[in-house]
Every structure is written in structure tokens, then in C-alpha cells.
Amino acid sequence: MCHLLISSHDPEVKIPTVIGTVSIDGLVVPAGEARVSVFDRGFLHGDSVYEVVRTYDLALFEMGAHLARLASSAERISLRLPWTADRFDREVRRLVEVSRGADAPDPVAAPWNLGERSVRIVVTRGSGELGLDPGLAVEPTVVLIAVPLRGPPLAAYRDGIAAWPFGGHGAPRRGGDPAAKTGEHLFHVLAVREARAHGAQEALLLDGAGGVTEGASSNVFAVRGGALETPPLGVGILAGVTRAVVLDIAGRLGIQVRERPLPLAELESADEAFLTSTVREVLPVVRVGVRPIGSAAPGPVTRRIHAAFREAAGGGHNPGKVPASV
Ligand code: PLP
């Protein structure tokens, strides 16, 4: 049995000034005072699962799919979720409600993101005596963090972004189960560090054979001859919620999709490329490593899919937010 001693004085905690609203185990606390135990296995080992959900007009988007993936991630690492899906849904909605208003102006933001929230749902295996054995954990910890949604600037949709390949033959292998969204992320952190060092906004994770699997926090699509190509779930990727929405949109638009392994050279020789993620939606990629993709500008298929995504996600009831001018 461990004794988690809470000191009578409140020690100084190094927390940068963060704008956000937090709840811990269902209790809303100011962001600057939000703390979990140093014995928490999420902190010590990345022994946790998480989701990032977002709002459109402050309504949660694809919450059912996110909660299903949270349950699947938890099952894959044998972590018992302490709340029902209904409770997660209720608590996240409540946090969004508490967090609304008073956003700082953001002149470079994509207009459809203004005033919106992203919410990180984190469930750790909880605190316990030090040691790797998951049996040492006493009770899962649930942390919800709602922040003003910081998507890519509008210019990134207009001009596209650069992505940088990371990993591949001879490089350290990524750890963990790629199909589970867990807090074990050091490989991804180092991948993004490398990408940033080369002026790129996202890292592309390569497998041992040099195939592109996914982005550090996104799924990857190439466009060739008007059709989409994207790695199948079987290569070891996260089943992105946005990826699924895009596959559905492509089906409705009559755009052919080929789910097959994507060697780096094939991505580099594509007509267009784009990333998908909850916060980035459909983001054009115009450079991979040092090579321009297609005409080095966002292409027509990417634009068409993004416009359809915007319509499906937020445009329908807020037409002013459809990026006709992007
Ligand atoms: N792949 C990885 C490794 C991710 O971390 C993410 C999201 O953070 C995605 C893909 C995209 O998933 P989604 O569209 O559900 O946000």
C-alpha cells in the first residue's frame, strides 16, 4: 500500500500560463491549479489513453466515434474506463459550457475555428506504488482539458504545409500499439522535433521498409490520377476519425479510394497530398522532405474534399464558415 502524502502547504508548481478549463475526476478546477499525483502512472509511464475532440458552433463533432475509439484504446491496454460513454459525453459537454466565451482575438486563425473548443480526454491507470506492474494502480484518473481550438492558420489551408519523413530502416522503432491512442508518445515527440528543425509542420512516420504509415498526429492521403491513396489500418496506424469521415465523403463524391501501403517515393510523386486530423480537418501538404508535391500548391481534389468536409462538419448550419475564398 502506498501512502500518498499531501503536504499542508501548496508547493510551487511549474505551470506556464495556460488558457483552459480543466476537470479532474469530474471536478472543475482552474487550469493553473490543475494537478495530478506524481505517482500517477500516466505521468510516470505514459500508462494512459486519450482522445482529442472538437466543437463546431460549440457542439461536439463525431463524439460517438471518439468515445468508441477511447473504449477500444482502453481495452487494447487492459485499462478499465471508470465512466460510461454517457458520462464522458455529459462531462465533456459541461466543460465546454463552462469554458465558453472570452477568447482572445486571433487574426491568423481559420474563421471556422474562432470561438471553438478542443477537449482532451485523458484516462490514466491511476496512482500507485512505484513499479511497472499495472496491478499497482489503485483507481483510474480522468482529466478533461478544454482549450480554445488552435487549428492551423488560414494561410496553411491556402498555401499548404511541409511534412518531414521520420524513422524507417535502421531508425529506432516506434513503441506501443499504433491502433491504441495512448499517452506513450516519445517517438512522436522526437519525430515532430525533427520536422520542426527542418521547417516542416508535421512528421511522417515511416515503417521499417520506408513506407509512410501516418503523421505524428494525423493520417496521410495522396492523390493520383484523381483517386485517393491512403495506407490501410493493417500497416499499423490509428483509425483516424477524420480519415473515416474523408473516406465517406470520397464515396459520396464518387472519388475512388485505394487503401494500400504508401512507399515514401509514391507519396513524393503524387499529384497532391493532404493530412487529416480532428483539429486540422483536411490540410494540404505541398512539400515532403525537400521535394515539392505536384505543383507545390494545394490541388483541386484536396480543395474539393476539404470544402465537402467543411460543409459536413460546420458549414451546413453556419454557411459563413465555408472557406470559399481559401
Ligand atoms: N494518427 C495519429 C498517430 C494521431 O495521433 C491522430 C490524432 O491525433 C490521428 C492519426 C488523426 O486522428 P483523428 O482524425 O481522429 O484526430
Short mmCIF file of C-alpha atoms and ligand atoms in Angstrom, two decimals:
data_model
loop_
_atom_site.label_atom_id
_atom_site.label_comp_id
_atom_site.label_asym_id
_atom_site.label_seq_id
_atom_site.Cartn_x
_atom_site.Cartn_y
_atom_site.Cartn_z
CA MET A 1 0.00 0.00 0.00
CA CYS A 2 1.42 3.40 -0.82
CA HIS A 3 0.87 6.49 1.26
CA LEU A 4 0.23 9.49 -0.93
CA LEU A 5 1.10 12.29 1.44
CA ILE A 6 -0.49 15.62 0.62
CA SER A 7 1.61 18.39 2.11
CA SER A 8 -0.16 21.02 4.18
CA HIS A 9 1.45 23.81 2.18
CA ASP A 10 0.84 24.17 -1.50
CA PRO A 11 4.19 23.79 -3.33
CA GLU A 12 5.03 25.96 -6.30
CA VAL A 13 4.24 24.03 -9.49
CA LYS A 14 5.91 24.97 -12.78
CA ILE A 15 2.88 25.54 -14.97
CA PRO A 16 3.09 28.03 -17.83
CA THR A 17 0.20 30.42 -18.11
CA VAL A 18 -2.35 28.29 -19.87
CA ILE A 19 -5.77 29.27 -21.04
CA GLY A 20 -8.13 26.44 -20.48
CA THR A 21 -10.70 24.80 -18.31
CA VAL A 22 -9.92 21.53 -16.59
CA SER A 23 -11.82 18.88 -14.73
CA ILE A 24 -10.18 16.14 -12.68
CA ASP A 25 -12.32 13.13 -11.85
CA GLY A 26 -15.39 15.22 -12.59
CA LEU A 27 -14.38 18.27 -10.53
CA VAL A 28 -13.83 21.51 -12.45
CA VAL A 29 -10.65 23.33 -11.35
CA PRO A 30 -8.87 26.45 -12.66
CA ALA A 31 -6.19 25.47 -15.21
CA GLY A 32 -3.37 26.94 -13.11
CA GLU A 33 -4.37 24.82 -10.13
CA ALA A 34 -4.99 21.57 -12.01
CA ARG A 35 -2.71 18.85 -10.61
CA VAL A 36 -2.45 15.11 -10.53
CA SER A 37 -0.25 12.98 -8.30
CA VAL A 38 3.43 12.45 -9.14
CA PHE A 39 2.61 8.77 -8.52
CA ASP A 40 0.16 8.79 -11.42
CA ARG A 41 1.18 6.18 -13.98
CA GLY A 42 0.15 8.48 -16.81
CA PHE A 43 2.92 10.85 -15.70
CA LEU A 44 5.43 8.10 -14.88
CA HIS A 45 4.94 5.68 -17.77
CA GLY A 46 2.54 7.17 -20.31
CA ASP A 47 0.18 4.48 -18.95
CA SER A 48 -2.96 6.18 -20.23
CA VAL A 49 -5.36 6.56 -23.13
CA TYR A 50 -6.71 9.78 -24.57
CA GLU A 51 -8.86 11.45 -27.21
CA VAL A 52 -8.97 14.93 -28.68
CA VAL A 53 -12.45 16.06 -29.66
CA ARG A 54 -13.52 19.38 -31.09
CA THR A 55 -16.60 21.54 -31.42
CA TYR A 56 -18.37 23.25 -34.31
CA ASP A 57 -20.61 26.02 -33.04
CA LEU A 58 -19.66 24.62 -29.64
CA ALA A 59 -21.34 21.27 -30.43
CA LEU A 60 -19.09 18.20 -30.23
CA PHE A 61 -18.20 16.63 -33.59
CA GLU A 62 -18.22 12.83 -34.06
CA MET A 63 -18.29 12.32 -30.28
CA GLY A 64 -19.67 8.79 -30.68
CA ALA A 65 -16.70 7.76 -32.84
CA HIS A 66 -14.21 9.33 -30.42
CA LEU A 67 -15.74 7.61 -27.40
CA ALA A 68 -15.81 4.28 -29.25
CA ARG A 69 -12.10 4.69 -30.01
CA LEU A 70 -11.40 5.64 -26.37
CA ALA A 71 -13.09 2.40 -25.28
CA SER A 72 -11.14 0.42 -27.87
CA SER A 73 -7.80 2.01 -26.86
CA ALA A 74 -8.55 1.25 -23.20
CA GLU A 75 -9.41 -2.35 -24.00
CA ARG A 76 -6.22 -2.77 -26.02
CA ILE A 77 -4.11 -1.86 -22.97
CA SER A 78 -6.44 -3.55 -20.43
CA LEU A 79 -7.35 -0.27 -18.75
CA ARG A 80 -10.78 -0.15 -17.15
CA LEU A 81 -12.62 3.07 -18.03
CA PRO A 82 -14.20 4.38 -14.83
CA TRP A 83 -17.07 6.18 -16.60
CA THR A 84 -19.70 5.11 -19.09
CA ALA A 85 -19.70 6.70 -22.56
CA ASP A 86 -22.76 8.67 -21.44
CA ARG A 87 -20.89 10.14 -18.51
CA PHE A 88 -17.88 11.10 -20.68
CA ASP A 89 -20.28 12.76 -23.08
CA ARG A 90 -22.07 14.67 -20.31
CA GLU A 91 -18.88 15.79 -18.56
CA VAL A 92 -17.23 16.97 -21.78
CA ARG A 93 -20.33 18.94 -22.75
CA ARG A 94 -20.44 20.50 -19.30
CA LEU A 95 -16.77 21.52 -19.55
CA VAL A 96 -17.33 23.10 -22.98
CA GLU A 97 -20.23 25.03 -21.49
CA VAL A 98 -18.11 26.24 -18.54
CA SER A 99 -15.24 27.23 -20.86
CA ARG A 100 -17.22 29.28 -23.36
CA GLY A 101 -16.56 32.93 -24.10
CA ALA A 102 -13.72 35.43 -23.57
CA ASP A 103 -11.49 34.15 -26.38
CA ALA A 104 -8.54 36.35 -27.32
CA PRO A 105 -8.74 37.64 -30.92
CA ASP A 106 -6.73 35.56 -33.38
CA PRO A 107 -6.24 37.40 -36.69
CA VAL A 108 -4.46 34.49 -38.42
CA ALA A 109 -6.94 31.75 -37.43
CA ALA A 110 -9.13 29.95 -39.91
CA PRO A 111 -12.50 31.65 -39.33
CA TRP A 112 -14.38 28.39 -38.75
CA ASN A 113 -12.24 27.76 -35.65
CA LEU A 114 -12.92 31.06 -33.90
CA GLY A 115 -14.65 30.61 -30.57
CA GLU A 116 -14.46 26.80 -30.82
CA ARG A 117 -13.02 24.38 -28.28
CA SER A 118 -10.88 21.29 -28.40
CA VAL A 119 -11.16 18.96 -25.45
CA ARG A 120 -8.52 16.42 -24.47
CA ILE A 121 -9.95 13.45 -22.62
CA VAL A 122 -7.23 11.63 -20.66
CA VAL A 123 -7.71 8.48 -18.62
CA THR A 124 -4.67 7.18 -16.79
CA ARG A 125 -4.40 3.86 -14.99
CA GLY A 126 -4.11 5.98 -11.87
CA SER A 127 -1.67 6.29 -8.99
CA GLY A 128 0.03 3.56 -7.03
CA GLU A 129 3.25 2.30 -5.59
CA LEU A 130 6.22 2.77 -7.93
CA GLY A 131 6.73 -0.08 -10.38
CA LEU A 132 5.72 -1.17 -13.85
CA ASP A 133 3.15 -3.75 -12.73
CA PRO A 134 -0.28 -2.35 -13.73
CA GLY A 135 -1.70 -4.17 -10.72
CA LEU A 136 -0.12 -1.48 -8.54
CA ALA A 137 -2.59 1.15 -9.81
CA VAL A 138 -5.38 1.94 -7.41
CA GLU A 139 -8.03 3.88 -9.38
CA PRO A 140 -8.02 5.45 -12.89
CA THR A 141 -7.71 9.23 -13.12
CA VAL A 142 -9.89 11.14 -15.59
CA VAL A 143 -8.66 14.54 -16.75
CA LEU A 144 -10.59 16.70 -19.22
CA ILE A 145 -8.89 19.79 -20.65
CA ALA A 146 -10.89 22.25 -22.76
CA VAL A 147 -8.91 24.92 -24.62
CA PRO A 148 -9.69 27.44 -27.35
CA LEU A 149 -9.21 25.50 -30.57
CA ARG A 150 -5.86 26.31 -32.15
CA GLY A 151 -6.04 24.90 -35.64
CA PRO A 152 -3.60 25.69 -38.43
CA PRO A 153 -3.69 29.32 -39.57
CA LEU A 154 -5.86 30.10 -42.59
CA ALA A 155 -2.67 30.57 -44.64
CA ALA A 156 -1.81 26.88 -44.14
CA TYR A 157 -5.02 25.91 -45.98
CA ARG A 158 -4.33 28.44 -48.71
CA ASP A 159 -0.64 27.64 -49.25
CA GLY A 160 -0.27 24.11 -47.86
CA ILE A 161 2.33 22.85 -45.38
CA ALA A 162 5.56 20.87 -45.41
CA ALA A 163 5.90 17.40 -43.88
CA TRP A 164 9.11 15.68 -42.87
CA PRO A 165 9.70 11.87 -43.01
CA PHE A 166 10.95 10.28 -39.79
CA GLY A 167 12.04 6.73 -38.90
CA GLY A 168 12.38 3.96 -41.46
CA HIS A 169 15.16 1.45 -41.95
CA GLY A 170 17.78 1.50 -39.18
CA ALA A 171 16.00 4.14 -37.09
CA PRO A 172 14.63 3.41 -33.61
CA ARG A 173 11.24 1.69 -33.87
CA ARG A 174 8.14 3.34 -32.51
CA GLY A 175 6.82 1.79 -29.32
CA GLY A 176 3.34 0.79 -28.29
CA ASP A 177 0.28 -0.26 -30.23
CA PRO A 178 -0.37 2.17 -33.12
CA ALA A 179 -4.08 1.29 -33.10
CA ALA A 180 -4.45 2.48 -29.50
CA LYS A 181 -4.36 6.20 -28.71
CA THR A 182 -2.15 6.08 -25.64
CA GLY A 183 -0.01 8.58 -23.75
CA GLU A 184 3.16 6.72 -24.83
CA HIS A 185 4.42 9.22 -27.36
CA LEU A 186 8.18 9.77 -27.19
CA PHE A 187 8.74 8.55 -30.77
CA HIS A 188 6.12 11.02 -31.99
CA VAL A 189 7.64 13.84 -29.93
CA LEU A 190 11.07 13.22 -31.46
CA ALA A 191 9.54 12.97 -34.92
CA VAL A 192 7.89 16.38 -34.52
CA ARG A 193 11.13 17.82 -33.13
CA GLU A 194 12.93 16.67 -36.29
CA ALA A 195 10.17 18.04 -38.53
CA ARG A 196 10.26 21.43 -36.81
CA ALA A 197 14.05 21.52 -37.09
CA HIS A 198 13.58 21.26 -40.87
CA GLY A 199 10.87 23.91 -41.04
CA ALA A 200 8.09 21.35 -41.51
CA GLN A 201 4.80 21.38 -39.65
CA GLU A 202 4.19 17.63 -39.40
CA ALA A 203 6.31 14.48 -39.24
CA LEU A 204 5.52 11.46 -41.40
CA LEU A 205 6.19 8.18 -39.58
CA LEU A 206 7.96 5.59 -41.76
CA ASP A 207 7.89 1.85 -41.16
CA GLY A 208 10.97 -0.39 -41.37
CA ALA A 209 10.55 -0.75 -45.13
CA GLY A 210 10.36 3.00 -45.71
CA GLY A 211 6.58 3.10 -46.15
CA VAL A 212 4.67 6.14 -44.93
CA THR A 213 2.24 4.99 -42.24
CA GLU A 214 0.71 8.16 -40.79
CA GLY A 215 1.63 11.57 -39.47
CA ALA A 216 2.77 12.11 -35.89
CA SER A 217 -0.80 13.18 -35.12
CA SER A 218 -2.61 12.79 -38.43
CA ASN A 219 -3.45 10.37 -41.24
CA VAL A 220 -1.92 10.74 -44.69
CA PHE A 221 -3.51 10.77 -48.15
CA ALA A 222 -2.00 11.01 -51.62
CA VAL A 223 -3.99 11.97 -54.74
CA ARG A 224 -3.02 10.30 -58.02
CA GLY A 225 -4.97 10.49 -61.24
CA GLY A 226 -7.96 11.88 -59.35
CA ALA A 227 -8.07 8.93 -56.88
CA LEU A 228 -7.11 8.89 -53.19
CA GLU A 229 -4.42 6.58 -51.87
CA THR A 230 -4.02 6.04 -48.15
CA PRO A 231 -2.32 3.34 -46.04
CA PRO A 232 -4.74 0.70 -44.73
CA LEU A 233 -5.29 0.26 -40.98
CA GLY A 234 -3.34 -3.02 -41.28
CA VAL A 235 0.02 -1.24 -41.70
CA GLY A 236 -0.24 -0.12 -38.08
CA ILE A 237 -1.91 3.27 -37.80
CA LEU A 238 -4.53 4.97 -35.73
CA ALA A 239 -8.03 4.68 -37.20
CA GLY A 240 -8.50 8.43 -37.53
CA VAL A 241 -12.00 9.76 -37.02
CA THR A 242 -11.35 12.40 -39.70
CA ARG A 243 -9.89 9.71 -42.01
CA ALA A 244 -13.18 7.81 -41.75
CA VAL A 245 -15.20 10.96 -42.47
CA VAL A 246 -13.00 11.70 -45.51
CA LEU A 247 -13.38 8.13 -46.84
CA ASP A 248 -17.14 8.55 -46.51
CA ILE A 249 -17.06 11.92 -48.29
CA ALA A 250 -14.93 10.47 -51.11
CA GLY A 251 -17.51 7.71 -51.55
CA ARG A 252 -20.32 10.26 -51.77
CA LEU A 253 -18.38 12.42 -54.25
CA GLY A 254 -17.58 9.40 -56.42
CA ILE A 255 -13.84 9.77 -55.80
CA GLN A 256 -12.07 6.41 -55.94
CA VAL A 257 -10.08 5.35 -52.84
CA ARG A 258 -7.23 2.87 -52.84
CA GLU A 259 -6.28 1.75 -49.32
CA ARG A 260 -2.80 0.33 -49.82
CA PRO A 261 0.74 0.73 -48.47
CA LEU A 262 2.28 4.06 -49.47
CA PRO A 263 6.06 3.95 -50.07
CA LEU A 264 7.66 7.34 -49.48
CA ALA A 265 8.65 7.60 -53.17
CA GLU A 266 4.99 7.19 -54.17
CA LEU A 267 3.87 9.94 -51.86
CA GLU A 268 6.61 12.17 -53.27
CA SER A 269 5.46 11.51 -56.83
CA ALA A 270 1.74 12.07 -56.08
CA ASP A 271 -0.27 14.84 -57.77
CA GLU A 272 -1.43 16.11 -54.38
CA ALA A 273 -1.17 15.14 -50.73
CA PHE A 274 -3.05 16.03 -47.59
CA LEU A 275 -3.27 15.21 -43.88
CA THR A 276 -6.36 14.63 -41.82
CA SER A 277 -6.93 15.12 -38.12
CA THR A 278 -9.63 16.37 -35.79
CA VAL A 279 -8.02 19.75 -35.28
CA ARG A 280 -6.60 20.17 -38.82
CA GLU A 281 -9.52 18.74 -40.81
CA VAL A 282 -8.11 18.32 -44.36
CA LEU A 283 -4.76 20.09 -44.65
CA PRO A 284 -2.85 20.27 -47.95
CA VAL A 285 0.78 19.06 -47.94
CA VAL A 286 2.86 20.73 -50.66
CA ARG A 287 6.33 19.52 -49.69
CA VAL A 288 7.58 16.19 -48.33
CA GLY A 289 11.16 16.35 -47.11
CA VAL A 290 12.86 18.57 -49.68
CA ARG A 291 10.57 17.55 -52.58
CA PRO A 292 7.62 19.60 -53.80
CA ILE A 293 4.38 17.63 -54.28
CA GLY A 294 2.67 18.19 -57.63
CA SER A 295 2.63 21.89 -58.42
CA ALA A 296 3.69 22.72 -54.82
CA ALA A 297 0.27 24.25 -54.19
CA PRO A 298 -2.96 22.79 -52.76
CA GLY A 299 -4.62 20.77 -55.53
CA PRO A 300 -8.22 20.62 -56.76
CA VAL A 301 -9.10 17.22 -55.24
CA THR A 302 -7.81 18.29 -51.81
CA ARG A 303 -9.82 21.51 -52.04
CA ARG A 304 -12.94 19.68 -53.08
CA ILE A 305 -12.69 17.23 -50.22
CA HIS A 306 -11.99 19.96 -47.70
CA ALA A 307 -14.93 22.01 -48.89
CA ALA A 308 -17.20 18.94 -48.60
CA PHE A 309 -15.76 18.25 -45.14
CA ARG A 310 -16.42 21.83 -44.06
CA GLU A 311 -19.97 21.54 -45.32
CA ALA A 312 -20.47 18.27 -43.41
CA ALA A 313 -18.79 19.48 -40.24
CA GLY A 314 -19.85 23.03 -39.74
CA GLY A 315 -20.85 24.66 -42.95
CA GLY A 316 -24.40 23.38 -43.09
CA HIS A 317 -25.69 25.42 -40.19
CA ASN A 318 -23.06 28.13 -40.46
CA PRO A 319 -22.55 28.81 -44.16
CA GLY A 320 -20.38 31.86 -43.47
CA LYS A 321 -17.68 29.50 -42.26
CA VAL A 322 -17.33 27.59 -45.54
CA PRO A 323 -13.92 28.64 -46.90
CA ALA A 324 -14.97 29.68 -50.39
CA SER A 325 -12.00 32.04 -50.55
CA VAL A 326 -9.34 29.64 -49.25
N1 PLP B 1 -2.75 9.31 -36.23
C1 PLP B 1 -2.24 9.65 -35.03
C2 PLP B 1 -0.98 8.98 -34.56
C3 PLP B 1 -2.87 10.62 -34.24
O1 PLP B 1 -2.36 10.94 -33.03
C4 PLP B 1 -4.04 11.27 -34.73
C5 PLP B 1 -4.72 12.31 -33.96
O2 PLP B 1 -4.21 12.89 -33.03
C6 PLP B 1 -4.53 10.90 -35.98
C7 PLP B 1 -3.88 9.91 -36.69
C8 PLP B 1 -5.77 11.56 -36.54
O3 PLP B 1 -6.91 11.09 -35.85
P1 PLP B 1 -8.24 11.93 -35.77
O4 PLP B 1 -8.69 12.22 -37.15
O5 PLP B 1 -9.18 11.01 -35.06
O6 PLP B 1 -7.96 13.17 -34.99
#
